[in-house]
Short mmCIF file of C-alpha atoms in Angstrom, two decimals:
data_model
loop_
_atom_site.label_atom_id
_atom_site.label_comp_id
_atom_site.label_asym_id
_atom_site.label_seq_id
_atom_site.Cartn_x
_atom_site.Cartn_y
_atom_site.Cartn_z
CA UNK O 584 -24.26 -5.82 1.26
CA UNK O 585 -23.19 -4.46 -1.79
CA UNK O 586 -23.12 -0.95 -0.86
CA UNK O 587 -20.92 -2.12 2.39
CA UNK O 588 -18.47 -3.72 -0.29
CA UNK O 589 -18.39 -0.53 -1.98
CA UNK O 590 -17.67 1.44 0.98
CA UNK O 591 -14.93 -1.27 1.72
CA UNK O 592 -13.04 -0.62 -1.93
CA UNK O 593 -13.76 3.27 -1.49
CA UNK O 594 -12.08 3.12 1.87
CA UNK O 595 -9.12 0.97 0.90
CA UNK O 596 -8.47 2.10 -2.54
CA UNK O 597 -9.16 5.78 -1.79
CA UNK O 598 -6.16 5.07 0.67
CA UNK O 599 -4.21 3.87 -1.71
CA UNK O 600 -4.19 6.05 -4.05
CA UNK O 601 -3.99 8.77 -1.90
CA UNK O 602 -0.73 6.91 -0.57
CA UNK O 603 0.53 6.96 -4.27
CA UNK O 604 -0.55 10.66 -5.01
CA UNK O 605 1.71 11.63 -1.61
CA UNK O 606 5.11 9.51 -3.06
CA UNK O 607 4.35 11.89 -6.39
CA UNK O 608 3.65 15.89 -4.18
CA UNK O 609 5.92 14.64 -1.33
CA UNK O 610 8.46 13.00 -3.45
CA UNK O 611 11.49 15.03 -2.07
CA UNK O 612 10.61 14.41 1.85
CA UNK O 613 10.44 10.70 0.85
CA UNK O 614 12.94 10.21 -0.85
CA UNK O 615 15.02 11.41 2.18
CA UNK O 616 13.36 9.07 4.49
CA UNK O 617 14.13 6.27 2.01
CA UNK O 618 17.76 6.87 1.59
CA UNK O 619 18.11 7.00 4.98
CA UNK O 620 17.04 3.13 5.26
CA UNK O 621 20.10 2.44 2.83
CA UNK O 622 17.42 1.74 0.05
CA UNK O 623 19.27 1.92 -3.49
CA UNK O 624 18.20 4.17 -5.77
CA UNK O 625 15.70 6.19 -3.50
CA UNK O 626 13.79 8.65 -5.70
CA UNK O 627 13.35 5.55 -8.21
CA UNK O 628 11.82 3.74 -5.59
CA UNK O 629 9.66 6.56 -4.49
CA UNK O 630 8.54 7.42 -7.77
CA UNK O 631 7.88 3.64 -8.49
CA UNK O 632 6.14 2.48 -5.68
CA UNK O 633 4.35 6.18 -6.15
CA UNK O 634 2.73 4.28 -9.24
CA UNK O 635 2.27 0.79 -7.92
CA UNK O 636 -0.16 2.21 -4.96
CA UNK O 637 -2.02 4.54 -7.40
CA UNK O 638 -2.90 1.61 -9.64
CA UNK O 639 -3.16 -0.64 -6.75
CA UNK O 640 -5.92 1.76 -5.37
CA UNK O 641 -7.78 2.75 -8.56
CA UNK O 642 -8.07 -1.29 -9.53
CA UNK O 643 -9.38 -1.48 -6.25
CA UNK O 644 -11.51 1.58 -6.15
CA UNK O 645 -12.81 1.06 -9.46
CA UNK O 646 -12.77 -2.49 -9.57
CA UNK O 647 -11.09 -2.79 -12.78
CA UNK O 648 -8.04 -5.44 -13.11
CA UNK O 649 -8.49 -6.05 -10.10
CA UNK O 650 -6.05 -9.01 -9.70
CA UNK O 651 -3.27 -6.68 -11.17
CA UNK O 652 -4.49 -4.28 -8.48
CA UNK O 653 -3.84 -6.84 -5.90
CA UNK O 654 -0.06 -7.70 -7.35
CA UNK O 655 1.30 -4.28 -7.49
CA UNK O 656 0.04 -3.23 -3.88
CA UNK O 657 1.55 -7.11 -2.87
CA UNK O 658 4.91 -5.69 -4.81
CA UNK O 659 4.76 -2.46 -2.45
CA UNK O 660 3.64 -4.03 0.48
CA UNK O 661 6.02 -6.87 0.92
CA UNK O 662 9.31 -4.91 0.52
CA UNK O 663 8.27 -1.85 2.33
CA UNK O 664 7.07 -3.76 5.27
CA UNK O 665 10.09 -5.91 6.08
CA UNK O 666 12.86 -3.09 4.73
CA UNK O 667 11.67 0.44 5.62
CA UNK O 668 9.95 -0.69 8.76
CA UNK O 669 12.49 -3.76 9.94
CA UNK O 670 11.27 -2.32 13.48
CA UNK O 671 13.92 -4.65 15.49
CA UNK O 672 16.69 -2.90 13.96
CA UNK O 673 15.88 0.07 15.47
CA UNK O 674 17.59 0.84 18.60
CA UNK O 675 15.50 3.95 20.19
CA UNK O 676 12.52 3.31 21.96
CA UNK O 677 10.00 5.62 20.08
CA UNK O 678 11.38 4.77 16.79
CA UNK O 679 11.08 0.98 17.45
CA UNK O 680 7.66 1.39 18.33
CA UNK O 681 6.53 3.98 15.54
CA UNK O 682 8.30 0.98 12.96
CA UNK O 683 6.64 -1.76 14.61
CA UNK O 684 3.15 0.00 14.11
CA UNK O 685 3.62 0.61 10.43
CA UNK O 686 5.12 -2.96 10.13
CA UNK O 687 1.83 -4.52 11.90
CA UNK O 688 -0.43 -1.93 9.82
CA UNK O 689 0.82 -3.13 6.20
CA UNK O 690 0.52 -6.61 7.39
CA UNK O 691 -2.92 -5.51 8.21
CA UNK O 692 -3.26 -3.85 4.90
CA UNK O 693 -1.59 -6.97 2.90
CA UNK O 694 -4.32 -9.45 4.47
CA UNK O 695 -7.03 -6.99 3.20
CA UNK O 696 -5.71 -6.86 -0.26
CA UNK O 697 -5.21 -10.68 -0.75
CA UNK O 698 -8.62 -11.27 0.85
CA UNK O 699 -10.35 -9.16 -2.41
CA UNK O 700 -8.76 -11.90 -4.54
CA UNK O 701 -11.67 -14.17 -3.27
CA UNK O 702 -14.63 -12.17 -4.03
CA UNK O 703 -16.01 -13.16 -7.49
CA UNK O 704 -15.63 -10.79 -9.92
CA UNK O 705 -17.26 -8.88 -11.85
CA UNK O 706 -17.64 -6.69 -8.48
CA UNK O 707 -21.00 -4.90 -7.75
CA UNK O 708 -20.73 -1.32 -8.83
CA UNK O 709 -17.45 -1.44 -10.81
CA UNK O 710 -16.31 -0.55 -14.21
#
């Protein structure tokens, strides 16, 4: 089982940080998308919450402060679930639908993270 809970944090922090990495290379195209959901201050925000899912993910991946991990992916998650994908503001079908399934996947992805608060630490393979 341990290897399957290693697999689990490679899978789910590899995202992450992979998430973060994108907000750092992709930065511009972001911070478009961001300013155009009113968000104040949108390359702050994309460079922030750029380094709150990169140390999210490599607490989780590595299994290192791991409920610090868990607060600054709860800090992204949260906001960017309810204010970049409010999908019931949108008014166009397709858009209202691609919003809605990133709004249901980070509530998907905020259960998983809050569920690794329960598993006794030190974690099997970490550092």
């Amino acid at each position: 089982m341990d290897y399957l809970f290693l697999i689990s944090r490679i899978l789910l922090g590899g995202y992450f940080l992979m998430s973060g990495i994108n907000h750092f290379t992709k930065s511009e195209m972001m911070t478009g998308y961001t300013a155009s959901k009113g968000f104040p201050f949108p390359k702050f925000a994309v460079l922030g919450t750029g380094i709150l899912l990169a140390l999210g993910g490599l607490g989780i991946l590595l299994g290192m402060y791991v409920q610090w991990a868990v607060l600054a992916l709860v800090v992204f998650l949260i906001p960017t679930t309810f204010i970049m994908h409010a999908f019931w503001k949108a008014t166009e079908p397709n858009m209202k639908m691609m919003e809605m399934i990133q709004f249901m996947k980070n509530l998907a992805l905020l259960g998983a993270v809050l569920a690794y608060l329960f598993i006794p630490l030190p974690w099997p393979y970490s550092f």
